[in-house]
PDB file of C-alpha atoms in Angstrom:
ATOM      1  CA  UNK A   1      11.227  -9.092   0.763  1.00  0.00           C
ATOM      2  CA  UNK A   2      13.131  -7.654   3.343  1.00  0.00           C
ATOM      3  CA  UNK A   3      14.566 -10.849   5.040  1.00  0.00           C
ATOM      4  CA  UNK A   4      15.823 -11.551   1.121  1.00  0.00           C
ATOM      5  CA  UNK A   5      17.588  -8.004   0.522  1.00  0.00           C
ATOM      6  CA  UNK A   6      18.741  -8.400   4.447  1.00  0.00           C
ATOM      7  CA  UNK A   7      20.854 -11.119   3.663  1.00  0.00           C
ATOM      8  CA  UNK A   8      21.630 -10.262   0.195  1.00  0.00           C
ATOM      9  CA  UNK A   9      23.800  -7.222   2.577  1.00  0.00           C
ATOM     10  CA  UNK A  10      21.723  -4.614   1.433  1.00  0.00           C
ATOM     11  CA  UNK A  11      20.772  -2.060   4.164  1.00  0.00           C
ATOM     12  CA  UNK A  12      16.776  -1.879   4.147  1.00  0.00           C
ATOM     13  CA  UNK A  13      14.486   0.164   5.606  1.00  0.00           C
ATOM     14  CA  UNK A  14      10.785  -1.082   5.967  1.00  0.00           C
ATOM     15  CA  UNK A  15       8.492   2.033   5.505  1.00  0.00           C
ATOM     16  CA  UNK A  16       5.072   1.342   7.108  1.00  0.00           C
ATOM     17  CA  UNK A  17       2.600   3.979   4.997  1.00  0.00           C
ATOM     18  CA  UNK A  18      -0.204   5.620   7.712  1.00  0.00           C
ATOM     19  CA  UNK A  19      -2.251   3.571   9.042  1.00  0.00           C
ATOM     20  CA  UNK A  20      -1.010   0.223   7.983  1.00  0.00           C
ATOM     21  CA  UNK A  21       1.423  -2.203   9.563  1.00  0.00           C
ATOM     22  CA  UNK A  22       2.905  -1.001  12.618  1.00  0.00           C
ATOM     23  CA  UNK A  23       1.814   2.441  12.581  1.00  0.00           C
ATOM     24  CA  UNK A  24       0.103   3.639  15.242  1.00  0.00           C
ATOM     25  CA  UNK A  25      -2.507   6.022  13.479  1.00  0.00           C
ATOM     26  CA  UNK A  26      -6.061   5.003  13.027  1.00  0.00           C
ATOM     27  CA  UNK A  27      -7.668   4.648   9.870  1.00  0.00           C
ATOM     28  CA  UNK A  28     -10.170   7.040  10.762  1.00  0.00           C
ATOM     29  CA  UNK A  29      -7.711  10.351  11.133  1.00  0.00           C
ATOM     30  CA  UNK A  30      -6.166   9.156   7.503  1.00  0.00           C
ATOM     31  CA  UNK A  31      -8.139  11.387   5.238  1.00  0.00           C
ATOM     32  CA  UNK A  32      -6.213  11.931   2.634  1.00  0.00           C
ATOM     33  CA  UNK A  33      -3.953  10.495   0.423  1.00  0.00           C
ATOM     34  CA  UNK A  34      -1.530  13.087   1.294  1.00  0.00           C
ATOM     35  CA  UNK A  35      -1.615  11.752   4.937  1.00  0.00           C
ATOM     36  CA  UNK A  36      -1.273   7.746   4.189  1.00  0.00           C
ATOM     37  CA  UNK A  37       1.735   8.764   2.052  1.00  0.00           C
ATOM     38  CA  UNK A  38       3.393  10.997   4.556  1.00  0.00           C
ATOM     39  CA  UNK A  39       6.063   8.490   6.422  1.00  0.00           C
ATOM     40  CA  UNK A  40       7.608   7.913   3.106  1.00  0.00           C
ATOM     41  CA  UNK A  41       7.600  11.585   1.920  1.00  0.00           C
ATOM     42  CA  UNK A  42       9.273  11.879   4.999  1.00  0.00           C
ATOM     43  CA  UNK A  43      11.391   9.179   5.160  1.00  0.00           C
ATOM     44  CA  UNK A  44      12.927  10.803   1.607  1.00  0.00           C
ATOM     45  CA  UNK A  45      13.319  14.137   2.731  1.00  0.00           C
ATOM     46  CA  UNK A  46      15.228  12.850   5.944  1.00  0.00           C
ATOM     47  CA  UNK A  47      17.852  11.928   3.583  1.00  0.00           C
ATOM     48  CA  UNK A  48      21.744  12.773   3.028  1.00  0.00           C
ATOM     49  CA  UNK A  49      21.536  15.096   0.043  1.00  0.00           C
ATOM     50  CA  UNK A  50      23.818  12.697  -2.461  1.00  0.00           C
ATOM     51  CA  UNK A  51      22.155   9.290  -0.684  1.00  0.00           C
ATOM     52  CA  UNK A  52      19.945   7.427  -3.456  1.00  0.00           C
ATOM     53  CA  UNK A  53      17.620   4.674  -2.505  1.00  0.00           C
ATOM     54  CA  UNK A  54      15.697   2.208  -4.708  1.00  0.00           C
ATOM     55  CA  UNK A  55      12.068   2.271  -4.045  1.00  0.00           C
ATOM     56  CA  UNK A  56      10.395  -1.264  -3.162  1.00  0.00           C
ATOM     57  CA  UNK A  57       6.454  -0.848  -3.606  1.00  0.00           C
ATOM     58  CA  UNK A  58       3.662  -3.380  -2.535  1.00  0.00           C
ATOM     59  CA  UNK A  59      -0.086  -3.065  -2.712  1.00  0.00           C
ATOM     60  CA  UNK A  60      -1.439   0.675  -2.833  1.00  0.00           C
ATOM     61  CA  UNK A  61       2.293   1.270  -1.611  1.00  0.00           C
ATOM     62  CA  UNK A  62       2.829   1.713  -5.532  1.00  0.00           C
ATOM     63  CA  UNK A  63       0.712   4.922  -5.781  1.00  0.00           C
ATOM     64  CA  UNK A  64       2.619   6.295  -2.756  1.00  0.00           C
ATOM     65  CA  UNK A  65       6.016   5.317  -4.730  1.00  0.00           C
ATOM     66  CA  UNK A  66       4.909   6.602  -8.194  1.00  0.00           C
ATOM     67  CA  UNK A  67       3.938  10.088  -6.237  1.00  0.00           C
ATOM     68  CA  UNK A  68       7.578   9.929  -4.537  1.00  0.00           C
ATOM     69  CA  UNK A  69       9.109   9.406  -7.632  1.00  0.00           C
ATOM     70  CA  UNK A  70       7.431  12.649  -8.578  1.00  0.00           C
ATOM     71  CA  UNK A  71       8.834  14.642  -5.591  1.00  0.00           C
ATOM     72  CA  UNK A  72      11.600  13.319  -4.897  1.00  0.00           C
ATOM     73  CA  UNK A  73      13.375  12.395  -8.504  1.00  0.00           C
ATOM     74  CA  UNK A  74      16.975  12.717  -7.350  1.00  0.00           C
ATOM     75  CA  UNK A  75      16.788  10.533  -4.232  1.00  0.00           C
ATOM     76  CA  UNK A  76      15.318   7.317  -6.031  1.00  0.00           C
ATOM     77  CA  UNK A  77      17.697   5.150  -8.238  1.00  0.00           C
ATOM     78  CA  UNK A  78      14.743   2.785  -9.201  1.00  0.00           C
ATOM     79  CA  UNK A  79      11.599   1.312  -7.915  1.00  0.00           C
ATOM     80  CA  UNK A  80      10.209  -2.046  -8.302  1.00  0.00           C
ATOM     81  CA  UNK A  81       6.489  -2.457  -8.133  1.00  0.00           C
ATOM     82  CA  UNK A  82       5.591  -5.569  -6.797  1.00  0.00           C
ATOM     83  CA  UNK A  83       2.220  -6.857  -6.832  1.00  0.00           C
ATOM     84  CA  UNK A  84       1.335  -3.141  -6.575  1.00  0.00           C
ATOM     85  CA  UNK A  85      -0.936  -0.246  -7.868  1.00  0.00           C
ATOM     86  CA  UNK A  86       1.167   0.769 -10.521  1.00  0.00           C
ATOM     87  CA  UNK A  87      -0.255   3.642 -12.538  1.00  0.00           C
ATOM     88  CA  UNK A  88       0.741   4.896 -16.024  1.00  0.00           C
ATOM     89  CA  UNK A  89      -0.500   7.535 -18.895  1.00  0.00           C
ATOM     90  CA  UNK A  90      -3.357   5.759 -19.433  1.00  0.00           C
ATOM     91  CA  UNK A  91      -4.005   3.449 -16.405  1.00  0.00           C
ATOM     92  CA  UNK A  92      -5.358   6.077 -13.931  1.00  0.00           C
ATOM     93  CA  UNK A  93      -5.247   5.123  -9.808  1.00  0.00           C
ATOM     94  CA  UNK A  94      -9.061   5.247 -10.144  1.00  0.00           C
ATOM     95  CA  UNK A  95      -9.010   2.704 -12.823  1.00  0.00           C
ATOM     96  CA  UNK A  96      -7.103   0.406 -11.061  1.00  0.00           C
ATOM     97  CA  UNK A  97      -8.881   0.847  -7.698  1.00  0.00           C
ATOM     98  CA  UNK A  98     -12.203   0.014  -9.686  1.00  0.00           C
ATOM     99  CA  UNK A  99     -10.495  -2.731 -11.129  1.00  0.00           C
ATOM    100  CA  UNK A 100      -8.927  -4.674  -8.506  1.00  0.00           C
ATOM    101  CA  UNK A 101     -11.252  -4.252  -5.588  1.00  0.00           C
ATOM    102  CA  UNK A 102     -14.560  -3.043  -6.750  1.00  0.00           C
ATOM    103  CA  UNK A 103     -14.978  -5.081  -9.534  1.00  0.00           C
ATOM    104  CA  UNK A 104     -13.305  -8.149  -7.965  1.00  0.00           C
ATOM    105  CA  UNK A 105     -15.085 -11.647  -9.499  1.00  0.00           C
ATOM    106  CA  UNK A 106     -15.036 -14.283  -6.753  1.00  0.00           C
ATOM    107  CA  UNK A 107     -15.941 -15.013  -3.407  1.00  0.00           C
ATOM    108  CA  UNK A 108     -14.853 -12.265  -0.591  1.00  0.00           C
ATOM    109  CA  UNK A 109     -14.640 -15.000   1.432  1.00  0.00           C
ATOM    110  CA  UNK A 110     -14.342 -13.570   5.343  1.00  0.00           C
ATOM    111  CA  UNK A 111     -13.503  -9.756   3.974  1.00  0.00           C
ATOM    112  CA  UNK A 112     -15.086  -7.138   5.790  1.00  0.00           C
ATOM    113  CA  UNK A 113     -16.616  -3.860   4.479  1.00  0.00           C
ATOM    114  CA  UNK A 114     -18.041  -0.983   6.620  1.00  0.00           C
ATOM    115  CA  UNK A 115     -20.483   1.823   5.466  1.00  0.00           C
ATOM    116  CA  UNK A 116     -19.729   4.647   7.435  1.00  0.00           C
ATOM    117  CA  UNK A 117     -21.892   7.029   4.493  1.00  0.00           C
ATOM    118  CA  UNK A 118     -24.884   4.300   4.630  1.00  0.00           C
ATOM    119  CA  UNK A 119     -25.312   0.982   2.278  1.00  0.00           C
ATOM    120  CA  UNK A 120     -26.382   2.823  -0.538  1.00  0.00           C
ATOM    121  CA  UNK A 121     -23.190   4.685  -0.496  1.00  0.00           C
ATOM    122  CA  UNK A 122     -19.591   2.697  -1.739  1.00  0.00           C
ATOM    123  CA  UNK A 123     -17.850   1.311   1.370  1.00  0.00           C
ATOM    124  CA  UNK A 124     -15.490   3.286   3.583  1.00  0.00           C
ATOM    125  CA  UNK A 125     -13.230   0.355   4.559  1.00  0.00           C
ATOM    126  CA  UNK A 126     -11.866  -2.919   4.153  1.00  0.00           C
ATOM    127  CA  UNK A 127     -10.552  -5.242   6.145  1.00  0.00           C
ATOM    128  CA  UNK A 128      -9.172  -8.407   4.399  1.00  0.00           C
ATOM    129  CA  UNK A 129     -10.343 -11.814   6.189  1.00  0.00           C
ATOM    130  CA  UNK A 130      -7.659 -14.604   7.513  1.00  0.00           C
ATOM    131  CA  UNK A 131      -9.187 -16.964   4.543  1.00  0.00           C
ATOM    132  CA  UNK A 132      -8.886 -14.496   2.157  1.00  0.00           C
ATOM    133  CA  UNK A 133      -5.424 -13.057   2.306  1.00  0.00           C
ATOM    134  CA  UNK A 134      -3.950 -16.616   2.530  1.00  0.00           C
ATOM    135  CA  UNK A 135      -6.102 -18.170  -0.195  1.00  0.00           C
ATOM    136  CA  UNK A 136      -5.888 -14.816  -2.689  1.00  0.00           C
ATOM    137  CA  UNK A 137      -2.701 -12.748  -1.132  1.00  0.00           C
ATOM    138  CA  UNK A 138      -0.263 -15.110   0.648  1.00  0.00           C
ATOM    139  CA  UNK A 139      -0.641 -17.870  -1.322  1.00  0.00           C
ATOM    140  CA  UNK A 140       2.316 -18.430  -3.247  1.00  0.00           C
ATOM    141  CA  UNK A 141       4.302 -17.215   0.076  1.00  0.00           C
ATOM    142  CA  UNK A 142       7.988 -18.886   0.320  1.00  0.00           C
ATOM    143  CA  UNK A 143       7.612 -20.577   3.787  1.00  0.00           C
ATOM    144  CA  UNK A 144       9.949 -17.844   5.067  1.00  0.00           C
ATOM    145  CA  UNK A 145       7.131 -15.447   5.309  1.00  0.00           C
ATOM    146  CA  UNK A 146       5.186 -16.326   8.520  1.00  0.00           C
ATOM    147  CA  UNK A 147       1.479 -16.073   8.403  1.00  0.00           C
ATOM    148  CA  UNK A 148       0.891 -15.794  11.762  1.00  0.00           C
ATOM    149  CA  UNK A 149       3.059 -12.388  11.564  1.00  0.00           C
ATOM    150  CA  UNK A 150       0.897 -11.263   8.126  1.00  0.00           C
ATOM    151  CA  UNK A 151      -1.772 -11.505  10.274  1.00  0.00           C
ATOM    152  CA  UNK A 152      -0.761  -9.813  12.698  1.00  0.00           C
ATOM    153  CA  UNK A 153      -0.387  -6.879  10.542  1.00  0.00           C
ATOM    154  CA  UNK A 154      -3.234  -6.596   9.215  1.00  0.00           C
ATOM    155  CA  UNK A 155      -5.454  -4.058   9.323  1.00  0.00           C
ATOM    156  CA  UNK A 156      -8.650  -2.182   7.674  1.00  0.00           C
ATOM    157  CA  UNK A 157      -7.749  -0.069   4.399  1.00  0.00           C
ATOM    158  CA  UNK A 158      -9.650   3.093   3.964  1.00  0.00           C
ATOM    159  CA  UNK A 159     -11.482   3.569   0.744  1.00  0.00           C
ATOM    160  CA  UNK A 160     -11.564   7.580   1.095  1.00  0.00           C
ATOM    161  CA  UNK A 161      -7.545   7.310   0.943  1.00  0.00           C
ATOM    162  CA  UNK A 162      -7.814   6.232  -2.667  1.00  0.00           C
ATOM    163  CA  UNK A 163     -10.668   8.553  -3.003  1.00  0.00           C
ATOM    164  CA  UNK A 164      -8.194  11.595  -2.524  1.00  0.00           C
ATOM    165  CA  UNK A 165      -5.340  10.253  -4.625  1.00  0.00           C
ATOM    166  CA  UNK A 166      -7.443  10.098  -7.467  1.00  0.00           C
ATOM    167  CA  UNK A 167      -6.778  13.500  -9.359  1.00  0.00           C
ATOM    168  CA  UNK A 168      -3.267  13.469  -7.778  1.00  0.00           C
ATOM    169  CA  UNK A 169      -1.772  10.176  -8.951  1.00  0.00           C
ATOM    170  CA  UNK A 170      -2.825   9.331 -12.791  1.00  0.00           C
TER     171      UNK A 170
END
């Protein structure tokens, strides 16, 4: 997306949540949803008082969005959800957690879960396999988006963050 709205002239900013992309945390000191959310909360706050932004949400990025939107209704023009968590009155972020990952139909090809709280416990983290994100994720990629860089950037996601978000994001 951002090579598109680049040379489209619009100014874009690429917000990398905690823990993901290129920032430098660990998932293991992301706790809370509260914490995985914070560079955007920031990011918001950091802004010119009359400066709106539109909002461009991927993945569990859309729960972080929808609770920015919440905070922060005067600094967002729009946001566009795209192929992201999007919840609603009735579409809680626990029911689409449950939906999407745990209840997944398929093969998880090369995905890997750890158990940090033991097997008979739900797992603590994912970390999408090289098979899987191109087969399931990347697949209907423009060849502008390089999957060598995609998987670069990849990196575990921590169950407990959507654990937290639960009774704050419905």
């Amino acid at each position: 997306m951002l090579p598109l709205l680049s040379s489209a002239g619009h100014n874009v900013t690429a917000i990398d949540l905690a823990a993901s992309g290129i920032d430098p945390q660990q998932i293991d000191a992301v706790r809370t949803f509260s914490q995985y959310s914070q560079p955007l909360r920031d990011y918001l706050a950091s802004l010119p008082p009359a400066e709106k932004v539109v909002l461009v949400a991927h993945s569990f990025g859309g729960l972080a969005a929808a609770q920015a939107m919440e905070i922060f209704p005067g600094r967002i023009s729009v946001a566009v959800f795209i192929a992201a968590f999007m919840p609603g009155p009735s579409y809680s972020a626990s029911t689409l957690f449950q939906e999407v990952y745990l209840n997944q139909e398929g093969p998880q090809l090369d995905n890997r879960f750890t158990y940090e709280n033991g097997p008979n416990n739900p797992p603590t983290t994912l970390t999408f396999g090289p098979n899987y994100l191109l087969r399931n994720l990347y697949n209907l990629s423009p060849i502008q988006a390089s999957p060598s860089l995609t998987l670069s950037c990849t990196r575990s996601f921590g169950w407990v963050n959507c654990q937290c978000c639960i009774s704050r994001v419905k």
